[in-house]
Amino acid sequence: MKNRPLVILWLLLMAAIIIWFQFIYDIDSSVIACQEGIFTGKVTRITSGKLGVNYVLEDTLLQGEKKVRVGKMLCTTKDSEKYDVKVGNIVRIKGTYSNFSKPTNPGGFHEQLYYKSQDYVGKIQIQDIIIVNNKYDRLPEYLRELRDFFSARLSKVMNSEDAGIMSAMILGDKTLLDKDIKELFESAGISHILAISGLHISLIGMGLFNFLRKYLIKMQYAAIFTVTFLLLYGELTGFPVATTRAVLMMVIAMLGKTVGKYYDPLSAIALSGIFTLINEPLQLFQCGFQLSYASVLGILLFDEAIKRLEIENIIAKTIIQGLALFLTTFPIICWYYFEICPYSVIINMLVLPLMSLLVGVGFIGCICLIFNSMLAEFILSTAHFILKYYKLICHGVNYLPYNKIIIGRPNVVFMVIYYGLILAVIGVFLVDYNRKKLSGLAGLAILIFFFAKPKYGFVYIQGDVGQGDMEVIICDNRTFLIDGGSTSKKNIAENVIEPVLKFYGRDRIDEVFITHGDEDHTSGLIEMLDKGEKRDIRICRVGLPGIENKDKNYLALEEKIRRENISIDYICRKDTLRISDQLTFDCLHPRIDFPWKEPNDYSLTFMINYKNYRILTTGDLEVNGEEDVLESMENSPMSVDILKVGHHGSKSSTSDAFLAYFSPKYAFASAGVNNRYGHPARDVVDRIKSFGTFFLNTAESGAIIVSEENRRLNIKTMLEK
C-alpha cells in the first residue's frame, strides 16, 4: 500500500462519502415544490424507451416570476414521432413535474437514490416541447443516430430475443431486451454479460490496439487511436459506471504503453474510482458501482495468488477467477437481489470462454450493418448459436435442485466481518504466507458464509400495496401472509409481495390467509398461483373463511388453489392456530353460518397473540361483521396493541363500539394514494384518534414494520419523516 497512494486516497474518499451521506447529506434537499410548469434547458442525451422517448435536460430553468435554476431533469414523452429534437438543442418544455420515489416497502427499488447518484433533480412528463434554438452538438447527435441505427438494423437481421441481447451487450441499449431473457440470465448469475463491462472494453480495446500495432501503425499512434475510439464508444453507450471504469483503466494502460511506464492495475482502478466518485459521489451506494469494482478487485487480488502458486493450468485459473468473482460479489448480490444461484461459478466457467468470440462477432456484425446487411446477418448468425447455448445452460439450471437460494438482505455487521476476513486471507497469503493462519482465516470466512441469512424473532409488516391489503407475519422460521392484492397497482406479487419476502430471506409461505374474495385482497395470490412451478416463493397452505354460503369470487379462488394441489384450511370462529408456544392465531370471525350480505361482512378476522402482545387484523370487516364479533366476545373489554383497520378505513367500518371494546394503541389503514373512494374517511380517522389511538396510513407512511426490540414493540415506517 505504501507504493500505492492512489489506493489509500480512494479508501479515504469512500470513507468521507459514507460519513457525509449518513450525517450531513439531505436527499430531499433539492426537491422542487411544484406540479406543473415550463422548463427551459439543453438536451444532452436522448434515448428511446419501451414507452416513449427520454430526454435529459441540463442547466434547466423553471419559468415563473423569477427564473429558478433547478438542475438536471429526466423528461419523458409517450409520443416518439412528434418532436424532432436533437442533442444540443435548447428546448422549452411544458410538463408535469414529479419527484423520484423512495421505496415504500422493504426490498423496493430506491428510484430517488438511483437518479440522485446521476445528479438528476426530478422527472417531467412532457405535454409539449418547443425548440428554442436549433443549434445542436454534431458529434453526440451523430453517435445517438448511429446507436439507433444499429438497434433498428439488429432487429431486422436477428430474432427479437437475440437482437435485444446483442443491443444490450454492444450498444448499452436495453430497450429491446426481453423481460423473460433478462430474468433467465439473472437467475443463473450471468446478467453481467448483458451490460457493457470491463470484459467487453478489454476485448474491444486490446483487440483493436493489437491489430493496429501489428499490421497498420506504430504503437504510439495505435494507442492514441484506440483511446479515441474507446472514448467515442463510451459516449455512444452513455458511459454507464462499469464502462467508465473500464475505459479509464484502458486509457491509463494505453498511456503507460505509450510512455513506457509500468501499468499497475490496482492504482488504475483506484484512479478511476476517484474520478467517478468526485463527479458523482452517490454512485458509491449503487449496485452497478459496487459490483463493477468488487468483481475487478477480486480478480486482481486473486490473480496475485495464481502468480504466487505458479498455476499454469487454464482450467485451474478459470476456477479461481470464478471463485474470486463469487466470493467478492456474494454479499453485494444478496444486499440488492436477496438471492444467489449456487451454480453461478460453474455457469460462468461455461459461459465466459465464448464471450470473446460473442463480443467480437457482435462488434464486427454491427460494423457490417453499415455496408451490407446480408454479410452482417451471416456474421451475426454465429452469435445466435452462442446465445442459444447460453440460454440452454440457463434453462438447464432451472431443473437442478436448489438452483436459487433466497438469502435475504444481510446486515451490515455480517458484510464488514465477511469482507474483513476475505482481505485478511489475501493479506496473509501475499504478505506472510503461513499455512496455519491461512487455513484458519479461510475456515472462518467459509463459516460466516453460512450466517449470511438474517434471523428475525417477530416482525409484522403492513405492506403498501396501494388500494388493497397485505400483512406479513414473520416469527423465527415461520412466515404467514394475510391477503395480498391491489386494484391500483399491477403485478403486485412480483413488485411487492415477493420482494418483501425475499428481503427477509423467506423462500416459502407457511400459510396464506385470504379474508374474502375481492380482487384487492386476492390479486397477488392469484398472480403467484398462475406462475405454477416457476414460483420463487413456495406456498404451503391457504386458509379461507369457513362459511357455508360462498360467492363466485370465493369459489373461483378455491378452485384455482385446488388445481395447484395446495392444501386448504377452512377457518371459522373459535378456531385457534397454535404456531408455537409464543404465537397463536385466534379466529374471531366469521361463524360458519354467518348470514352475510356483502363479501366484506365475512372477512376472516384474527387476534394474533405473540407473547403478551395482541394484533387484531380485520380484512374488509364492516359494522355488520364488527357487531357479530362483539356479540361473541365473552370477556370484558380488552386492549390490543395494533388494529388493522377494516375496509381501508371506510365510513362503514371501525365503529365507536368496536374501538371502545378493543382500545387499540395503534391503528393501521391500508389505502392507495389519492384513491377514488376517499379511504380512509376523515370521520373514521377522527374517531380513531378520539380514543387516543395513534393512526398510520400506508398511503402516507409506506409500509409499516412492527418488531419486538428490547421487550417492547418498535414501529417504523418506510417513509419516515
C-alpha atoms as one frame of an Amber mdcrd trajectory, in Angstrom:
protein
   0.000   0.000   0.000   2.910   2.360   0.637   3.686   2.256  -3.063   0.063
   2.823  -3.998  -1.009   6.213  -2.605  -3.963   6.336  -5.015  -5.462   3.263
  -3.349  -5.192   4.911   0.085  -6.701   8.138  -1.285  -9.590   6.173  -2.800
 -10.309   4.413   0.508 -10.253   7.732   2.378 -12.579   9.293  -0.202 -15.080
   6.436   0.175 -14.967   6.744   3.973 -15.566  10.504   3.724 -18.554   9.992
   1.388 -20.131   7.455   3.767 -19.821   9.891   6.703 -21.141  12.781   4.584
 -24.124  10.719   3.376 -25.026   9.429   6.834 -24.696  12.637   8.838 -24.751
  15.658   6.510 -26.424  14.996   3.150 -30.175  15.546   2.798 -31.503  13.546
  -0.142 -34.649  15.709  -0.283 -32.733  18.998  -0.246 -33.253  19.900  -3.912
 -36.879  18.795  -4.353 -38.975  21.338  -6.283 -42.296  22.404  -4.784 -44.394
  22.454  -7.958 -46.554  20.121 -10.020 -46.813  21.780 -13.426 -44.525  24.281
 -15.057 -42.466  25.389 -18.016 -38.828  24.302 -18.055 -36.046  25.513 -20.345
 -32.738  23.739 -20.796 -30.266  21.994 -23.060 -30.909  18.446 -24.268 -27.757
  16.422 -23.591 -28.989  12.896 -24.222 -31.902  11.211 -25.993 -32.843   7.552
 -25.551 -35.766   5.536 -26.827 -37.651   3.609 -24.169 -40.352   0.952 -24.402
 -42.995   3.531 -23.534 -41.640   6.513 -25.471 -38.599   8.797 -25.620 -36.464
  10.062 -22.724 -34.679  13.419 -22.882 -32.008  14.508 -20.411 -32.317  18.253
 -19.770 -29.378  20.061 -18.165 -28.898  23.645 -16.947 -32.674  23.616 -16.509
 -34.533  26.825 -15.625 -38.021  26.823 -14.113 -40.010  29.675 -15.645 -42.042
  31.957 -13.371 -41.957  35.442 -11.939 -38.303  34.676 -11.415 -36.327  32.073
 -13.309 -35.047  29.411 -10.929 -32.157  27.123 -11.847 -33.200  23.599 -10.871
 -30.540  21.363 -12.424 -30.669  18.093 -14.361 -34.065  16.662 -15.324 -35.293
  13.408 -16.839 -38.068  14.261 -19.306 -40.279  11.564 -20.814 -42.876  11.521
 -23.579 -45.076   8.740 -24.896 -45.069  10.221 -28.410 -41.825   9.218 -30.148
 -42.643  10.800 -33.532 -43.979  14.214 -32.578 -40.808  16.080 -31.625 -37.771
  16.425 -33.878 -35.364  17.199 -31.050 -31.611  16.755 -31.381 -28.822  16.525
 -28.821 -27.664  20.063 -28.056 -30.981  21.782 -28.777 -32.218  24.389 -26.306
 -35.862  23.499 -25.657 -38.816  24.786 -23.663 -40.851  22.005 -22.125 -44.334
  22.269 -20.716 -44.964  19.377 -18.424 -45.884  17.865 -15.085 -43.053  17.646
 -12.586 -42.723  14.888 -10.001 -40.064  13.769  -7.565 -38.354  10.439  -7.857
 -39.884   7.933  -5.480 -38.476   6.303  -2.378 -39.147   2.621  -1.670 -42.430
   2.192   0.198 -41.857  -1.484   1.028 -38.844  -3.459   2.254 -36.936  -4.697
  -0.789 -38.315  -1.946  -3.038 -36.293  -0.021  -5.616 -34.906   3.318  -4.372
 -35.602   5.351  -7.503 -34.653   8.634  -5.838 -31.187   7.489  -4.741 -30.561
   5.849  -8.125 -31.238   9.030 -10.086 -29.678  11.338  -7.486 -26.462   9.362
  -7.928 -26.510  10.594 -11.538 -27.277  14.195 -10.421 -30.917  14.199 -11.530
 -33.244  16.501  -9.587 -36.600  15.154 -10.757 -38.662  13.995 -13.713 -41.062
  15.705 -16.088 -43.915  14.132 -18.022 -43.864  16.135 -21.241 -47.020  17.780
 -22.548 -45.334  19.866 -25.245 -41.843  20.792 -26.483 -40.822  23.947 -28.289
 -37.322  24.103 -29.784 -35.876  27.474 -28.780 -32.526  27.076 -30.515 -31.959
  24.734 -33.481 -28.210  24.509 -32.973 -27.142  21.044 -31.957 -23.966  19.172
 -30.939 -22.969  17.308 -34.054 -20.798  14.546 -32.576 -23.193  13.457 -29.753
 -26.146  13.677 -32.149 -24.307  11.594 -34.742 -23.467   8.968 -32.114 -27.113
   8.863 -30.988 -28.317   8.357 -34.540 -25.683   5.666 -35.012 -26.844   3.825
 -31.869 -30.481   3.993 -33.007 -29.427   2.820 -36.481 -27.623  -0.222 -35.087
 -30.559  -1.098 -32.776 -33.053  -0.902 -35.643 -30.870  -2.964 -38.003 -30.159
  -5.614 -35.362 -33.922  -6.085 -35.015 -34.175  -6.719 -38.758 -31.355  -9.272
 -39.135 -31.824 -11.179 -35.823 -34.792 -12.613 -33.963 -36.211 -10.370 -31.233
 -34.569 -12.187 -28.299 -31.087 -12.199 -29.853 -31.408  -8.597 -31.060 -32.300
  -7.481 -27.526 -29.301  -9.278 -26.012 -26.813  -8.008 -28.596 -28.191  -4.470
 -28.393 -27.687  -4.519 -24.605 -24.207  -6.080 -24.853 -22.771  -3.972 -27.667
 -24.741  -0.709 -27.551 -25.779  -0.491 -23.907 -29.397  -0.224 -25.107 -31.752
  -2.469 -23.110 -34.932  -1.213 -24.770 -35.239  -4.347 -26.899 -34.223  -6.747
 -24.124 -36.894  -9.363 -23.483 -38.025  -9.427 -19.847 -38.011 -13.225 -19.651
 -34.458 -13.389 -21.035 -33.290 -10.798 -18.518 -34.820 -12.806 -15.669 -33.393
 -16.057 -17.062 -29.834 -14.695 -17.134 -30.242 -13.061 -13.721 -31.450 -16.313
 -12.142 -28.370 -18.119 -13.491 -25.967 -15.441 -12.238 -24.769 -14.269 -15.664
 -26.696 -11.000 -16.035 -23.315  -9.228 -16.201 -22.995 -10.274 -19.854 -25.999
  -8.057 -20.642 -24.054  -4.921 -19.727 -21.021  -3.289 -21.290 -18.493  -4.354
 -18.710 -14.741  -4.254 -18.339 -14.508  -7.561 -20.183 -16.192  -6.044 -23.240
 -13.985  -2.949 -23.194 -10.819  -5.017 -22.682 -11.686  -7.322 -25.574 -12.555
  -4.450 -27.908  -9.753  -2.132 -26.793  -6.915  -4.639 -26.705  -8.137  -6.343
 -29.871  -8.137  -3.050 -31.785  -4.815  -1.932 -30.299  -3.014  -5.181 -31.091
  -4.417  -5.276 -34.637  -3.370  -1.687 -35.384   0.076  -2.090 -33.845   0.799
  -5.367 -35.588  -0.496  -4.613 -39.072  -1.013  -0.891 -39.658   0.660   1.765
 -37.490   3.252   2.358 -34.779   2.436   1.598 -31.165   2.053   5.262 -30.083
  -0.418   6.007 -32.868  -2.244   2.729 -32.217  -2.644   3.717 -28.555  -3.932
   7.213 -29.451  -6.397   5.793 -31.987  -7.608   3.141 -29.529  -8.097   5.671
 -26.716 -10.027   7.998 -29.042 -12.193   5.118 -30.243 -12.948   3.942 -26.695
 -13.945   7.448 -25.594 -16.315   7.739 -28.561 -17.681   4.258 -27.894 -18.246
   5.155 -24.234 -20.149   8.279 -25.318 -22.262   6.213 -27.727 -23.284   3.836
 -24.912 -23.949   6.617 -22.405 -20.935   5.865 -20.187 -22.554   3.639 -17.521
 -20.378   3.135 -14.433 -18.822  -0.175 -15.498 -17.966   1.262 -18.916 -16.490
   4.416 -17.378 -14.262   2.338 -15.106 -13.148   0.039 -17.902 -12.471   2.870
 -20.367 -10.461   4.848 -17.796  -8.387   1.792 -16.899  -7.802   1.048 -20.578
  -6.801   4.670 -21.251  -4.285   4.504 -18.384  -2.922   1.219 -19.756  -2.567
   2.716 -23.253  -0.812   5.792 -21.887   1.526   3.543 -19.930   2.434   1.642
 -23.076   2.960   4.890 -24.985   5.372   6.443 -22.471   6.955   3.139 -21.458
   5.745   3.139 -17.843   4.660   0.133 -15.748   0.892  -0.307 -15.568  -0.347
  -1.052 -12.051  -3.985  -2.219 -12.304  -4.713  -1.555  -8.602  -3.624   2.069
  -8.924  -5.553   2.351 -12.189  -8.796   1.081 -10.646  -8.285   3.434  -7.686
  -7.808   6.404 -10.028 -10.948   5.524 -11.996 -12.865   5.152  -8.719 -11.649
   8.552  -7.508 -12.670  10.154 -10.806 -16.161   8.603 -10.665 -16.834   9.490
  -7.031 -15.622  13.076  -7.335 -18.095  13.581 -10.181 -20.943  11.524  -8.702
 -20.288  10.644  -5.017 -23.633   8.859  -4.555 -22.541   6.215  -7.068 -20.816
   4.618  -4.085 -24.249   3.389  -2.924 -25.293   1.935  -6.286 -25.284  -1.747
  -7.188 -23.571  -1.137 -10.547 -20.626   0.691  -8.983 -20.189  -1.835  -6.185
 -20.400  -4.935  -8.393 -18.120  -3.465 -11.066 -15.333  -2.518  -8.675 -15.711
  -5.515  -6.332 -15.507  -8.027  -9.193 -12.409  -6.432 -10.736 -10.694  -6.066
  -7.373 -11.448  -9.703  -6.596  -9.937 -10.891  -9.877  -6.850  -8.658  -9.467
  -6.184  -9.801  -5.906  -6.743 -13.482  -6.663  -4.527 -13.152  -9.750  -1.696
 -12.438  -7.332  -2.474 -15.763  -5.663  -2.290 -17.505  -9.045   1.151 -15.967
  -9.636   2.400 -16.933  -6.169   1.259 -20.518  -6.619   2.647 -20.546 -10.206
  -0.570 -22.021 -11.570  -0.372 -22.536 -15.332  -3.360 -24.793 -15.924  -6.036
 -22.775 -17.728  -8.892 -24.708 -16.090  -7.480 -24.086 -12.612  -7.088 -20.385
 -13.420 -10.673 -20.181 -14.648 -11.957 -21.883 -11.477 -10.000 -19.489  -9.245
 -11.239 -16.450 -11.177 -14.820 -17.742 -10.970 -14.469 -18.231  -7.223 -12.961
 -14.753  -6.912 -15.965 -13.229  -8.656 -18.391 -15.191  -6.488 -16.667 -14.529
  -3.154 -16.182 -10.796  -3.689 -19.660 -10.092  -5.073 -21.730 -12.526  -2.986
 -22.723 -10.061  -0.194 -23.467  -7.289  -2.701 -25.727  -9.568  -4.753 -27.537
 -10.622  -1.573 -27.907  -6.981  -0.494 -29.623  -5.907  -3.729 -31.206  -9.100
  -5.080 -31.656 -11.122  -1.849 -30.847 -14.418  -3.601 -27.995 -16.267  -5.266
 -27.545 -19.082  -7.729 -25.097 -21.570  -6.139 -24.180 -22.873  -9.607 -23.124
 -19.441 -10.909 -19.396 -20.250 -10.617 -19.795 -23.303 -12.855 -22.140 -21.473
 -15.241 -19.675 -18.619 -15.653 -16.923 -21.138 -16.401 -19.088 -22.469 -19.243
 -20.115 -19.030 -20.485 -17.022 -16.815 -20.252 -14.747 -18.741 -22.680 -17.107
 -17.839 -25.543 -17.520 -14.201 -24.524 -14.521 -13.063 -26.584 -15.998 -14.630
 -29.701 -19.502 -13.320 -28.944 -18.382  -9.723 -28.384 -16.112  -9.851 -31.427
 -18.858 -11.247 -33.653 -21.345  -8.705 -32.321 -19.000  -5.800 -32.855 -17.934
  -6.816 -36.366 -21.547  -7.631 -37.242 -22.672  -4.133 -36.204 -19.972  -2.535
 -38.349 -21.047  -4.666 -41.315 -24.622  -3.426 -40.845 -23.440  -0.082 -42.213
 -22.285  -1.595 -45.505 -24.025  -4.912 -46.162 -26.979  -6.319 -44.222 -26.642
  -9.823 -45.708 -22.989 -10.061 -44.646 -23.906  -8.768 -41.190 -26.704 -11.327
 -40.893 -24.291 -14.123 -41.838 -21.713 -12.996 -39.251 -24.313 -12.476 -36.527
 -25.687 -15.979 -37.104 -22.677 -17.179 -35.086 -23.934 -15.062 -32.196 -27.318
 -16.792 -32.482 -25.801 -20.219 -31.790 -23.688 -18.922 -28.887 -26.731 -17.274
 -27.327 -28.750 -20.428 -27.875 -26.032 -22.312 -25.977 -26.207 -19.741 -23.162
 -29.991 -19.999 -22.922 -29.798 -23.793 -22.929 -27.430 -23.703 -19.948 -29.639
 -21.247 -18.065 -32.778 -23.293 -18.696 -30.920 -26.436 -17.633 -30.026 -24.849
 -14.292 -33.723 -24.380 -13.558 -34.081 -28.167 -13.387 -31.288 -28.570 -10.827
 -32.111 -28.787  -7.113 -31.529 -25.633  -5.054 -30.898 -23.601  -8.219 -31.921
 -20.464  -6.346 -31.209 -19.798  -2.675 -33.032 -16.868  -1.108 -30.705 -15.335
   1.463 -32.377 -12.009   2.248 -30.594  -8.739   2.868 -27.596  -9.420   5.134
 -26.928  -6.995   7.955 -24.049  -4.550   7.770 -22.099  -6.277  10.558 -22.027
  -9.507   8.558 -20.740  -7.675   5.470 -17.977  -5.901   7.401 -16.801  -9.147
   9.038 -17.059 -11.084   5.765 -15.003  -8.640   3.719 -12.579  -8.226   6.615
 -11.913 -11.974   6.597 -11.555 -12.077   2.798  -8.982  -9.263   2.930  -7.229
 -10.998   5.835  -6.970 -14.242   3.837  -5.497 -12.374   0.859  -3.184 -10.352
   3.123  -1.823 -13.412   4.904  -1.317 -15.132   1.573   0.502 -12.227  -0.073
   2.408 -10.743   2.875   3.047 -13.609   5.263   2.410 -16.961   3.619   1.585
 -19.029   6.711  -0.448 -22.158   6.073  -1.933 -22.320   9.596  -3.047 -18.696
   9.581  -4.329 -19.039   6.043  -6.327 -22.182   6.856  -7.812 -20.613   9.990
  -8.904 -17.394   8.291 -10.258 -19.255   5.257 -12.206 -21.534   7.602 -13.706
 -18.531   9.393 -14.653 -16.938   6.055 -16.407 -20.147   4.979 -18.101 -20.460
   8.383 -19.501 -16.911   8.359 -20.797 -17.558   4.843 -23.480 -19.732   6.435
 -24.598 -16.855   8.684 -25.432 -14.552   5.780 -29.141 -15.265   6.081 -30.580
 -12.785   8.613 -32.620 -14.094  11.529 -35.764 -12.498  12.905 -37.709 -13.060
  16.111 -41.048 -11.429  15.336 -41.942  -8.990  12.545 -45.354  -7.746  11.408
 -45.426  -5.809   8.123 -48.412  -3.813   6.942 -47.416  -3.663   3.284 -48.030
  -0.754   0.954 -49.960  -2.267  -1.955 -51.829   0.867  -2.953 -55.604   0.311
  -2.831 -55.530  -3.152  -1.358 -54.373  -5.179   1.618 -51.341  -7.234   2.622
 -49.960  -8.232   6.005 -46.844 -10.334   6.515 -46.113 -12.054   9.828 -42.650
 -13.495  10.427 -41.814 -15.435  13.573 -38.472 -17.242  13.705 -38.502 -19.588
  10.688 -42.258 -19.359  10.046 -43.909 -16.960   7.572 -47.580 -16.056   7.122
 -49.400 -13.800   4.691 -52.809 -12.262   5.290 -54.273 -11.186   1.947 -52.185
  -9.818  -0.885 -53.889  -7.841  -3.576 -54.445  -4.423  -5.114 -56.673  -2.670
  -7.615 -54.345   0.319  -8.089 -51.024  -1.480  -8.659 -50.290  -4.128 -11.267
 -48.162  -7.262 -10.772 -48.447  -6.864  -7.020 -46.828 -10.249  -6.306 -43.790
  -9.543  -8.481 -43.374  -5.922  -7.394 -44.315  -6.042  -3.713 -45.090  -9.416
  -2.119 -42.100 -11.367  -3.408 -39.513  -8.578  -2.839 -40.737  -8.123   0.744
 -40.482 -11.849   1.471 -37.097 -12.148  -0.242 -35.797  -9.117   1.670 -36.444
 -11.071   4.873 -34.905 -14.233   3.414 -38.173 -16.138   3.036 -38.442 -18.819
   0.353 -41.813 -20.151   1.478 -45.103 -19.023   2.994 -46.345 -21.457   5.611
 -49.903 -20.262   5.111 -51.698 -17.554   3.147 -54.900 -16.397   4.826 -57.424
 -14.840   2.437 -60.008 -12.798   4.320 -62.535 -12.734   1.444 -62.654 -12.991
  -2.345 -62.398  -9.352  -3.509 -59.683  -8.573  -6.067 -57.902  -6.018  -3.864
 -57.199  -8.839  -1.399 -56.511 -11.744  -3.769 -54.820 -10.490  -6.973 -51.306
 -11.117  -5.638 -52.077 -14.691  -4.586 -53.697 -15.377  -7.969 -50.606 -13.993
  -9.699 -48.383 -16.327  -7.664 -50.644 -19.322  -8.336 -50.588 -18.600 -12.081
 -46.797 -18.984 -12.093 -47.138 -22.655 -11.217 -43.753 -24.345 -10.800 -41.973
 -21.096 -11.683 -42.922 -19.612  -8.306 -39.885 -18.334  -6.395 -41.823 -18.485
  -3.122 -43.395 -21.813  -2.185 -46.938 -21.682  -0.793 -47.572 -24.499   1.684
 -51.219 -23.904   2.628 -54.048 -21.432   2.079 -56.588 -20.523   4.731 -60.099
 -19.439   3.680 -63.113 -18.288   5.704 -65.129 -21.324   6.808 -68.575 -20.273
   5.619 -71.492 -22.195   4.114 -72.603 -19.580   1.577 -69.774 -18.823  -0.909
 -69.760 -16.110  -3.583 -68.386 -16.598  -7.109 -65.010 -14.967  -6.362 -64.545
 -17.287  -3.383 -65.420 -20.365  -5.469 -63.118 -19.361  -8.346 -60.198 -18.814
  -5.972 -60.922 -22.097  -4.184 -60.842 -23.974  -7.496 -57.573 -22.310  -8.566
 -55.893 -23.270  -5.283 -57.029 -26.887  -5.645 -55.681 -27.066  -9.210 -52.248
 -26.175  -7.812 -52.527 -29.050  -5.283 -52.201 -26.678  -2.340 -53.947 -27.689
   0.881 -56.841 -25.518   2.052 -57.798 -24.816   5.660 -61.343 -23.604   6.294
 -61.186 -21.359   9.320 -64.074 -20.028  11.365 -64.827 -18.560  14.777 -63.201
 -20.244  17.801 -60.553 -21.943  15.645 -57.059 -21.449  17.045 -53.886 -21.962
  15.074 -51.100 -22.622  17.562 -47.897 -21.846  15.689 -45.601 -22.084  18.707
 -45.655 -21.566  22.464 -45.402 -17.824  21.828 -47.520 -17.313  18.694 -51.207
 -18.123  18.113 -53.867 -17.019  15.642 -57.348 -16.924  17.206 -60.174 -16.602
  14.690 -62.899 -14.179  15.841 -64.953 -14.149  12.631 -66.832 -15.455  10.661
 -69.006 -18.147  12.183 -69.813 -20.910   9.732 -73.487 -19.918   9.332 -72.946
 -16.146   9.307 -75.670 -14.557   7.075 -73.508 -12.115   5.143 -74.947  -9.564
   2.697 -71.663  -8.313   1.189 -68.409 -10.333   0.926 -66.765  -7.773   3.218
 -69.079  -8.973   6.011 -67.495 -12.424   6.227 -63.896 -11.148   6.302 -61.616
 -13.520   8.181 -60.686 -11.758  11.431 -57.737 -12.809  13.599 -56.446 -11.940
  17.022 -52.730 -12.598  16.656 -51.097 -13.227  20.027 -47.336 -13.036  20.315
 -46.078 -13.303  23.891 -48.180 -10.635  25.645 -48.829  -8.543  22.508 -52.095
  -8.534  20.544 -52.635  -7.609  16.888 -56.196  -7.555  15.519 -56.483  -7.974
  11.725 -59.903  -7.438  10.169 -59.678  -7.622   6.358 -62.592  -5.567   4.992
 -64.755  -6.103   8.062 -67.586  -3.556   8.295 -70.067  -2.668  11.024 -72.276
  -5.774  10.457 -69.302  -8.063  10.970 -67.974  -5.977  13.862 -71.284  -6.302
  15.698 -71.188 -10.073  15.255 -67.649 -10.164  16.667 -68.641  -8.090  19.699
 -71.699 -10.288  20.381 -69.456 -13.352  20.537 -66.930 -11.879  22.955 -67.372
 -13.305  26.424 -64.744 -11.375  28.313 -64.781  -7.752  29.370 -63.272  -5.160
  27.020 -59.624  -5.776  26.190 -56.783  -3.664  24.853 -54.958  -4.576  21.658
 -51.614  -3.185  20.664 -52.422  -2.873  16.949 -55.649  -2.756  14.988 -55.559
  -3.287  11.224 -58.464  -1.004  10.367 -61.300  -2.682   8.448 -62.107  -1.905
   4.790 -59.234   0.557   4.330 -60.868   2.969   6.793 -64.210   3.339   5.015
 -67.174   5.064   6.692 -68.906   1.715   7.088 -66.208   0.271   9.382 -64.444
   0.817  12.709 -67.430   1.771  14.834 -67.278   3.507  18.217 -68.357   0.288
  19.922 -65.603  -1.704  18.210 -62.942   0.838  19.160 -64.249   1.105  22.719
 -64.108  -2.665  23.215 -60.603  -3.231  21.838 -58.985   0.146  22.742 -56.098
  -0.119  20.218 -52.842   1.684  20.950 -52.057   1.876  17.220 -54.311   1.652
  14.172 -53.085   0.992  10.623 -55.078   1.651   7.458 -54.055   0.223   4.082
 -55.101   2.591   1.284 -53.888   3.927  -2.049 -52.634   7.463  -2.604 -55.499
   9.754  -3.700 -57.806   6.753  -4.136 -61.234   7.432  -5.627 -63.052   6.040
  -2.590 -61.667   8.647  -0.203 -60.158   5.974   2.056 -59.543   6.382   4.900
 -62.597   8.529   5.631 -61.930  11.683   7.639 -64.694  10.753  10.125 -63.089
   7.377  10.778 -59.619   8.877  11.289 -61.015  11.444  13.731 -62.962   8.704
  15.536 -59.825   6.572  15.911 -57.785   9.489  17.201 -60.523  10.463  19.680
 -59.787   7.190  21.509 -56.154   8.244  21.949 -55.030   5.781  19.272 -52.005
   6.615  17.136 -53.068   6.347  13.491 -50.937   5.452  10.453 -51.967   5.208
   6.797 -49.811   3.343   4.242 -50.682   5.947   1.590 -48.687   8.473   3.634
 -46.201   6.329   5.542 -45.496   3.482   3.132 -45.176   0.039   4.683 -45.407
  -0.114   8.468 -42.960  -2.500  10.147 -43.520  -3.743  13.684 -40.834  -5.728
  15.504 -40.000  -6.660  19.042 -36.892  -4.910  20.365 -35.803  -4.816  23.995
 -39.088  -6.408  25.128 -41.269  -3.758  23.512 -42.854  -3.232  20.117 -40.889
  -0.995  17.815 -42.861   0.630  14.991 -41.238   2.276  12.000 -42.430   3.311
   8.558 -40.703   3.198   5.178 -41.364   6.910   4.601 -40.271   8.187   7.997
 -40.230  11.984   8.175
